[in-house]
Tab-separated table of C-alpha atoms in Angstrom:
chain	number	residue	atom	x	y	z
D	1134	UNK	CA	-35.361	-17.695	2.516
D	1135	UNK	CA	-34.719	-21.253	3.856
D	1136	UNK	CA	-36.162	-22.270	7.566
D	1137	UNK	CA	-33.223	-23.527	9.295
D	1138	UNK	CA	-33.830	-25.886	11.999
D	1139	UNK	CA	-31.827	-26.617	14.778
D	1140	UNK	CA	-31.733	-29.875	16.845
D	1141	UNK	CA	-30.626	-30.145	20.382
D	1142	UNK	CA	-31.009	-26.839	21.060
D	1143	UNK	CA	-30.986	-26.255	24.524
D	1144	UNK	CA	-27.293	-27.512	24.587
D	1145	UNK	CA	-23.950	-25.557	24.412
D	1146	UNK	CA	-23.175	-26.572	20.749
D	1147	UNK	CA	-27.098	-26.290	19.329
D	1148	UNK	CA	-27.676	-22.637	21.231
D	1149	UNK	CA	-24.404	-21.589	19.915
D	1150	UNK	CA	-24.968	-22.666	16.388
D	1151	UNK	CA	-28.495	-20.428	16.999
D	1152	UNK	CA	-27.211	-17.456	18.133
D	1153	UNK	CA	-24.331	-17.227	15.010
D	1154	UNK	CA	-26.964	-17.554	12.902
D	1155	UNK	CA	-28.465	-14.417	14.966
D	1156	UNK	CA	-25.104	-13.119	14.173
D	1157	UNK	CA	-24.794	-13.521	10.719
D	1158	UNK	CA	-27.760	-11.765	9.980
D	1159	UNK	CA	-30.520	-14.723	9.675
D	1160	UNK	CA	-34.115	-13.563	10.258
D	1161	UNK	CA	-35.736	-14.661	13.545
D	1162	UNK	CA	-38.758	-16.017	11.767
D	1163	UNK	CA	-36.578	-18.547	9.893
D	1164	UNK	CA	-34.703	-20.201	12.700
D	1165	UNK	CA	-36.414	-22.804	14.398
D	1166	UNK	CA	-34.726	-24.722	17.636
D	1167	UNK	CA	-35.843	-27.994	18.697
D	1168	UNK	CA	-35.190	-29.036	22.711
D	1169	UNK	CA	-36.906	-32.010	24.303
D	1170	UNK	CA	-37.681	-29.900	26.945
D	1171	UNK	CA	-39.496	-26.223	26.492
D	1172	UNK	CA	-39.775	-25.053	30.173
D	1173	UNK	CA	-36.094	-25.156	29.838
D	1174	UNK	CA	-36.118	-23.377	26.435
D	1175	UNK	CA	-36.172	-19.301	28.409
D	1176	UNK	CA	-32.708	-18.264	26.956
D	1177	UNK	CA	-33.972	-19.748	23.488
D	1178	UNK	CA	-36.916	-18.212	23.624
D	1179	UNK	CA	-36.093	-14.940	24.495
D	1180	UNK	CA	-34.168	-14.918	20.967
D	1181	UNK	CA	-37.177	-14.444	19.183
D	1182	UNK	CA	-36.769	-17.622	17.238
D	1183	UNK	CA	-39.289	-20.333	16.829
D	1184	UNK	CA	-39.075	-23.128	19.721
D	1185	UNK	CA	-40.413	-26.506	18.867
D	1186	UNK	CA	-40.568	-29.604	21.132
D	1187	UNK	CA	-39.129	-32.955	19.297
D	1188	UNK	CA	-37.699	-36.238	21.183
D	1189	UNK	CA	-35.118	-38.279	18.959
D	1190	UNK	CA	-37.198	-41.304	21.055
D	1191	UNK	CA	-40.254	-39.891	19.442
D	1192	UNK	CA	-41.262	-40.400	15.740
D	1193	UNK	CA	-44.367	-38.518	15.759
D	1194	UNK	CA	-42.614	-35.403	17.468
D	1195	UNK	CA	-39.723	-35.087	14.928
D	1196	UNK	CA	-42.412	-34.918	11.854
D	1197	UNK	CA	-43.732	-32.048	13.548
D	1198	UNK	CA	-40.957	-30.844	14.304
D	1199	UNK	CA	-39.448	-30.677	11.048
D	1200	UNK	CA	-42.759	-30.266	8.958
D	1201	UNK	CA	-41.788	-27.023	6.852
D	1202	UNK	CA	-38.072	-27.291	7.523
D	1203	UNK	CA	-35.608	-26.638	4.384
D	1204	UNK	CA	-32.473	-27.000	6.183
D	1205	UNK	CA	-31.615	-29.476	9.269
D	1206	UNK	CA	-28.984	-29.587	11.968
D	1207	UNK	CA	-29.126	-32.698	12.894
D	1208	UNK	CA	-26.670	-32.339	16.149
D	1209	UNK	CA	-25.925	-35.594	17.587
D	1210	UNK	CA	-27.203	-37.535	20.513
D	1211	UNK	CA	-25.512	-38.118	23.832
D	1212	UNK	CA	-26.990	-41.737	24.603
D	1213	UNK	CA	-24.387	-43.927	23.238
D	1214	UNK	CA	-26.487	-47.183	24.310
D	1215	UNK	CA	-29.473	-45.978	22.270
D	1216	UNK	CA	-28.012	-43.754	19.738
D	1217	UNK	CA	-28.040	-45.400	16.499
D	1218	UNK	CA	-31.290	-46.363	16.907
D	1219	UNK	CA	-32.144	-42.947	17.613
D	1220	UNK	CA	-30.535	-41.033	15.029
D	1221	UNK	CA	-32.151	-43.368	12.228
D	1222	UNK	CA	-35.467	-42.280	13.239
D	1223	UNK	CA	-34.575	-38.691	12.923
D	1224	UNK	CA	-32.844	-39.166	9.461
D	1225	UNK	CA	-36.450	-41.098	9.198
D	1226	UNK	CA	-38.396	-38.269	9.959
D	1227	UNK	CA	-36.232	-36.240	8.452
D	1228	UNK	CA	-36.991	-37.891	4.770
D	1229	UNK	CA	-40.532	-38.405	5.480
D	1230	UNK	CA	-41.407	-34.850	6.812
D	1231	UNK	CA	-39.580	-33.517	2.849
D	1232	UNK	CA	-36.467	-31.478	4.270
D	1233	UNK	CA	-33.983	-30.710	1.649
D	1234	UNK	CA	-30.692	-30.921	2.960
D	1235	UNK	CA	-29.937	-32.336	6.542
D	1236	UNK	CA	-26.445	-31.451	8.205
D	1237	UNK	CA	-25.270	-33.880	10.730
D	1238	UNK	CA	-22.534	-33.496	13.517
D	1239	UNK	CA	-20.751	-36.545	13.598
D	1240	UNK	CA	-17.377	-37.512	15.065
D	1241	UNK	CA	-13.573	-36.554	13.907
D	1242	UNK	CA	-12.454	-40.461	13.217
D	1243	UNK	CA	-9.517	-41.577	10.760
D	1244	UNK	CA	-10.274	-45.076	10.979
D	1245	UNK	CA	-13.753	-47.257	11.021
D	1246	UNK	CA	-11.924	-49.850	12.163
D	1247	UNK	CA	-14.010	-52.344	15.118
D	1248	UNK	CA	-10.313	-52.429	16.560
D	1249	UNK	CA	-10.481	-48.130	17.122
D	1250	UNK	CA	-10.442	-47.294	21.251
D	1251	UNK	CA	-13.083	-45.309	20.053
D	1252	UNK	CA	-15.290	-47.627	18.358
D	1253	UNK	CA	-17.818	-47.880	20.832
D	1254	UNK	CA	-18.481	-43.766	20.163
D	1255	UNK	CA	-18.115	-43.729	16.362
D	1256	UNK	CA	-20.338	-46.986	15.717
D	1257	UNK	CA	-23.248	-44.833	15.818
D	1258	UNK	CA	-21.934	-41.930	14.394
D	1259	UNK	CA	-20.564	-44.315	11.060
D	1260	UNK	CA	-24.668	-45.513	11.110
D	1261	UNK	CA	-25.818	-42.293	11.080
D	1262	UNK	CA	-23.297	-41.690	8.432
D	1263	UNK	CA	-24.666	-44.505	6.543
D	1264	UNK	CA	-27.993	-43.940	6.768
D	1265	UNK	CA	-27.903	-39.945	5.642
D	1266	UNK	CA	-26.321	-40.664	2.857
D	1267	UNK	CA	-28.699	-43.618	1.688
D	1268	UNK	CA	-31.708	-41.648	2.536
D	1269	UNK	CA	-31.890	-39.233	-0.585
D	1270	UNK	CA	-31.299	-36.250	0.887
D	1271	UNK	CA	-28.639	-33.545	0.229
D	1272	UNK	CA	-26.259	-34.085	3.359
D	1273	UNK	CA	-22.902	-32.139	5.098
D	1274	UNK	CA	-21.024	-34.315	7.161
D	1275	UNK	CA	-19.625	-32.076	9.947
D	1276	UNK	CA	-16.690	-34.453	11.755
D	1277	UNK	CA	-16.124	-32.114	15.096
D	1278	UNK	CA	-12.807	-32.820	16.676
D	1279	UNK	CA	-12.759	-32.664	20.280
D	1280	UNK	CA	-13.953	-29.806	22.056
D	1281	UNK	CA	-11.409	-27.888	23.613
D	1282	UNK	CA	-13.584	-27.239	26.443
D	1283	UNK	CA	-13.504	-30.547	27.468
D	1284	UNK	CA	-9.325	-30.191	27.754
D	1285	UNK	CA	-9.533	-29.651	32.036
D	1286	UNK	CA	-11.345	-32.802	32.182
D	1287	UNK	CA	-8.183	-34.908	30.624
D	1288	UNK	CA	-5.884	-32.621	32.572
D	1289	UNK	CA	-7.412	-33.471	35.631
D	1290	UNK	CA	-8.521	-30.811	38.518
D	1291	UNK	CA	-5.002	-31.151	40.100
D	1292	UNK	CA	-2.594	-31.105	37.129
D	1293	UNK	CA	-0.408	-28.395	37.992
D	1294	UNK	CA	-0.054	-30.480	41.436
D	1295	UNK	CA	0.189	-33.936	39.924
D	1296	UNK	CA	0.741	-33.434	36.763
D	1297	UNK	CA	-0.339	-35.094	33.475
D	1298	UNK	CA	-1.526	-38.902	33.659
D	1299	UNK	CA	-2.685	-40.132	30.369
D	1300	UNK	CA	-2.249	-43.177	28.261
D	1301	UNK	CA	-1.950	-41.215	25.401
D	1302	UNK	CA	1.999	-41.649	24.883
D	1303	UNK	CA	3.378	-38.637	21.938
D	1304	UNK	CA	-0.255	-38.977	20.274
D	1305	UNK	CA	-1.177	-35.409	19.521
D	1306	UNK	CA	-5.316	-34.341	19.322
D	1307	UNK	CA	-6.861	-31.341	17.315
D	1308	UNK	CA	-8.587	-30.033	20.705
D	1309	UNK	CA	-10.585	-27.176	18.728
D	1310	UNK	CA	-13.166	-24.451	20.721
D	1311	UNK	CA	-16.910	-25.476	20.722
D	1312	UNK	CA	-18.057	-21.948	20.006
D	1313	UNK	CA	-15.897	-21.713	16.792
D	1314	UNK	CA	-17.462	-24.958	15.452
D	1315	UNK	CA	-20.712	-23.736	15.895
D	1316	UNK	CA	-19.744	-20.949	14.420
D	1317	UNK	CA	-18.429	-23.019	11.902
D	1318	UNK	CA	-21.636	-25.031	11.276
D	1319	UNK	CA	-23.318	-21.808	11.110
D	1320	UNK	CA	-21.875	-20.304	8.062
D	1321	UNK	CA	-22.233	-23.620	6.117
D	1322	UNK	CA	-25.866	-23.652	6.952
D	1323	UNK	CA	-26.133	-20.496	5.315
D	1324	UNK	CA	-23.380	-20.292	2.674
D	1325	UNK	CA	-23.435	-22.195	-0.513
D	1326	UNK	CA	-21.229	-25.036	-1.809
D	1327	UNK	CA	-21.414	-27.889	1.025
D	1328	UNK	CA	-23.991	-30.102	-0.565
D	1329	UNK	CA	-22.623	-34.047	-0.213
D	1330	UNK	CA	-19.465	-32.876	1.226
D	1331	UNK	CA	-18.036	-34.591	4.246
D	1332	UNK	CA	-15.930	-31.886	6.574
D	1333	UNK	CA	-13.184	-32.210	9.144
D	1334	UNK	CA	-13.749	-29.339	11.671
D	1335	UNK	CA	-10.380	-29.337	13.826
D	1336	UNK	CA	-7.610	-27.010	15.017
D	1337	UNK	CA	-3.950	-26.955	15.202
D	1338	UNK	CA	-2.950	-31.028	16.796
D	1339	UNK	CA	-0.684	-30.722	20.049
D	1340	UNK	CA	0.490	-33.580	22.408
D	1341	UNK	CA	0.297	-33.739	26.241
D	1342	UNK	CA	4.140	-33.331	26.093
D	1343	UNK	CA	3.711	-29.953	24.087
D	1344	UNK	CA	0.746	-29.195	26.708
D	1345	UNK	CA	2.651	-29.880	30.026
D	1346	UNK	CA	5.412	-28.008	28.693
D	1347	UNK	CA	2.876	-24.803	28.396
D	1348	UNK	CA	1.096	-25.181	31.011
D	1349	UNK	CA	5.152	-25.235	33.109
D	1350	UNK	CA	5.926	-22.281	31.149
D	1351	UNK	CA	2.166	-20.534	32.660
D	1352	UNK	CA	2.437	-21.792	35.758
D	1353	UNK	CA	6.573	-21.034	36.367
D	1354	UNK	CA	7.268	-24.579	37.378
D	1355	UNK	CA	7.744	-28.236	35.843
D	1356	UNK	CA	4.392	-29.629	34.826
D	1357	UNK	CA	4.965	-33.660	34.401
D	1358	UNK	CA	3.536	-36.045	32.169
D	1359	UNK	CA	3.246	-39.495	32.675
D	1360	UNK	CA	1.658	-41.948	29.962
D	1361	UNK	CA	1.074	-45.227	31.849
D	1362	UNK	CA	-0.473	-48.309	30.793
D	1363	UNK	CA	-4.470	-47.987	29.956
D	1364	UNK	CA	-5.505	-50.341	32.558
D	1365	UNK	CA	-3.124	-48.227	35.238
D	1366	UNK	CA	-4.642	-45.456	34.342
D	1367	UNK	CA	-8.846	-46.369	33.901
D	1368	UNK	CA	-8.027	-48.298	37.845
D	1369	UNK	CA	-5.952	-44.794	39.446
D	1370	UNK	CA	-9.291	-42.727	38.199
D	1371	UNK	CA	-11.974	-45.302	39.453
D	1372	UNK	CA	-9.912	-45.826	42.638
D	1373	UNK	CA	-9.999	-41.678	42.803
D	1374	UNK	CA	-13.864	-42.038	42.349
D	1375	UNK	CA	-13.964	-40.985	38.766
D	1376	UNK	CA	-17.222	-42.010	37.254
D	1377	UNK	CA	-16.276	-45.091	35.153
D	1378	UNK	CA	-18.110	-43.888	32.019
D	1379	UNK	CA	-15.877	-40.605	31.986
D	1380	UNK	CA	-12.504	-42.225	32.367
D	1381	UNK	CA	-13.290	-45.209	29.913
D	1382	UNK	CA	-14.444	-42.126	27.608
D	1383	UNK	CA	-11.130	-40.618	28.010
D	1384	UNK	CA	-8.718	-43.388	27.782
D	1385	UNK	CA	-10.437	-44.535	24.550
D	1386	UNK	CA	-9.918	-40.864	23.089
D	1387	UNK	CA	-6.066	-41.516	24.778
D	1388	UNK	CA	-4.947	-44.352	23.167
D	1389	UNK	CA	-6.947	-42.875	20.184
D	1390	UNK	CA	-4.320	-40.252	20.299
D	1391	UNK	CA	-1.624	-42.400	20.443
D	1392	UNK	CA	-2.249	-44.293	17.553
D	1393	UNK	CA	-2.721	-40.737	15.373
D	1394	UNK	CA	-6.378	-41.335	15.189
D	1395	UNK	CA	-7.289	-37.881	16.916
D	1396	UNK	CA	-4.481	-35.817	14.855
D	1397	UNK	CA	-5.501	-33.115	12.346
D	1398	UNK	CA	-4.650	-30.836	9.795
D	1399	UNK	CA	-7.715	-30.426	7.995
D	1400	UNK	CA	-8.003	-27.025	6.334
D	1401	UNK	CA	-11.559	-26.968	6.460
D	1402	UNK	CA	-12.421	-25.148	9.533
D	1403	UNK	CA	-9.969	-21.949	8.637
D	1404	UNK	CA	-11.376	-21.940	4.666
D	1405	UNK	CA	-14.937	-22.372	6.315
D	1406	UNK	CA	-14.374	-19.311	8.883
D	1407	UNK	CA	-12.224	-17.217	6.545
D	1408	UNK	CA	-9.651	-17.261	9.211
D	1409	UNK	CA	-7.367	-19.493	11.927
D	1410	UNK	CA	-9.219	-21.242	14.654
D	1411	UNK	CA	-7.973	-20.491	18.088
D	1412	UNK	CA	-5.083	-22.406	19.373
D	1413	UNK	CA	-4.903	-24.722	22.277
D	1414	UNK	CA	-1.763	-22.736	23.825
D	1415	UNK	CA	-3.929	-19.508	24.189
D	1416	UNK	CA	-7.006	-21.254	25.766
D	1417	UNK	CA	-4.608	-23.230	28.409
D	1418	UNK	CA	-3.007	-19.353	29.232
D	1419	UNK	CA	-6.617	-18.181	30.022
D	1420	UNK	CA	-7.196	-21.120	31.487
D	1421	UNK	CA	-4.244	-21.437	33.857
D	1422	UNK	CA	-2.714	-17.898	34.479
């Protein structure tokens, strides 16, 4: 049976990819999770699985780490500065330390244009990209679309007050649930089939239009939405005391939208799960009912 390691860990996506592998029957003694930080590891622990410490900073760690390892989640960094620097030395490690097949969460893109609002996020993800599929190695390429989780930060705590301010125009975005594309990622760690493949793991595409209009249906009264000009929008957050990293985050992903770079129809996830992912109209009823 293959030893399945999975990076990042101790966050939502990596401890959700862990436990469906739990789920779907994978022995204990073959899943391995790797966090930076092991006196925060408790919940991981308490699996039963195998907790290693590896830093993406740290070469040394990550041949440790993945000493033994058949199969490798490689689940993506959150330092955008550093990033590419740090993935390569994982993919480095990676090769080096003799794991088969390395699976790497990368970024829902259509373009790898320098021009994309979202260049400065999938820069590192198109290096990582690069250097996976130089490096020898049997690879999956696991594009995520947006989380859907992350939908009440674009709304804004006070959308059914204010309403809807994004630049995003009529754009539409393939907001998909975290725990389904873990899910996802964990059957194709364990089914056959996915070697050198390149996957686009999204949901049903809706606009902020469709969303106001749902959210107005939910709430019982009209929900606007307002697409102003980037600039208007990144200076009405900052002025609000947004953190400026956030709200240039989301107006990239905006005009992203608007320009059809975040819209999906990939059949992918729903072949993958064997069945529809869940839909952004149901998660905005729970959500705002």
């Amino acid at each position: 049976m293959d030893k399945i390691l999975v990076t990042g860990a101790n966050g939502h996506f990596g401890k959700g990819v862990v436990k469906a592998l739990l789920h779907n029957g994978l022995e204990k003694r073959n899943i391995y999770a790797m966090v930076r930080n092991k006196t925060k590891a408790s919940e991981l622990q308490s699996l039963g699985i195998n907790v290693v410490f590896g830093d993406y900073e740290d070469y040394d760690s990550l041949l440790t780490a993945f000493a033994g390892i058949d199969k490798l989640l490689f689940v993506s960094g959150s330092d955008l500065r550093n990033r590419a620097t740090q993935h390569k030395l994982v993919v480095k490690a990676a090769k080096n330390a003799g794991v088969k097949h390395i699976y790497y969460t990368s970024q829902q893109h259509k373009s790898d244009d320098r021009d994309s609002p979202i260049y400065f996020i999938i820069k590192s993800h198109l290096a990582t990209e690069i250097a996976i599929m130089n490096s020898g190695m049997n690879f999956t390429i696991i594009r995520n679309a947006l989380y859907m989780d992350m939908l009440p930060e674009f709304l804004g705590e006070k959308v059914v007050e204010d309403g809807i301010f994004l630049p995003a125009g009529q754009g539409k975005i393939a907001f998909t649930l975290r725990s389904e594309m873990a899910e996802t990622a964990a059957v194709i760690l364990t089914s056959q089939g996915h070697k050198n493949k390149v996957y686009e793991i999204s949901g049903s595409s809706i606009s902020f239009t469709e969303i106001a209009q749902k959210i107005s249906e939910i709430k019982g009264h009209n929900i606007t939405y307002l697409s102003p000009d980037p600039k208007a929008f990144i200076n009405a957050a900052v002025k609000k005391g947004a953190p400026r990293m956030l709200i240039k985050m989301l107006a990239g992903f905006a005009q992203a939208a608007r320009i059809g770079e975040l819209e999906s129809e990939s059949p992918h996830m729903e072949k993958i799960l064997g069945r529809k992912p869940s839909q952004v109209n149901d998660f905005l009823q729970q959500i705002y009912s």
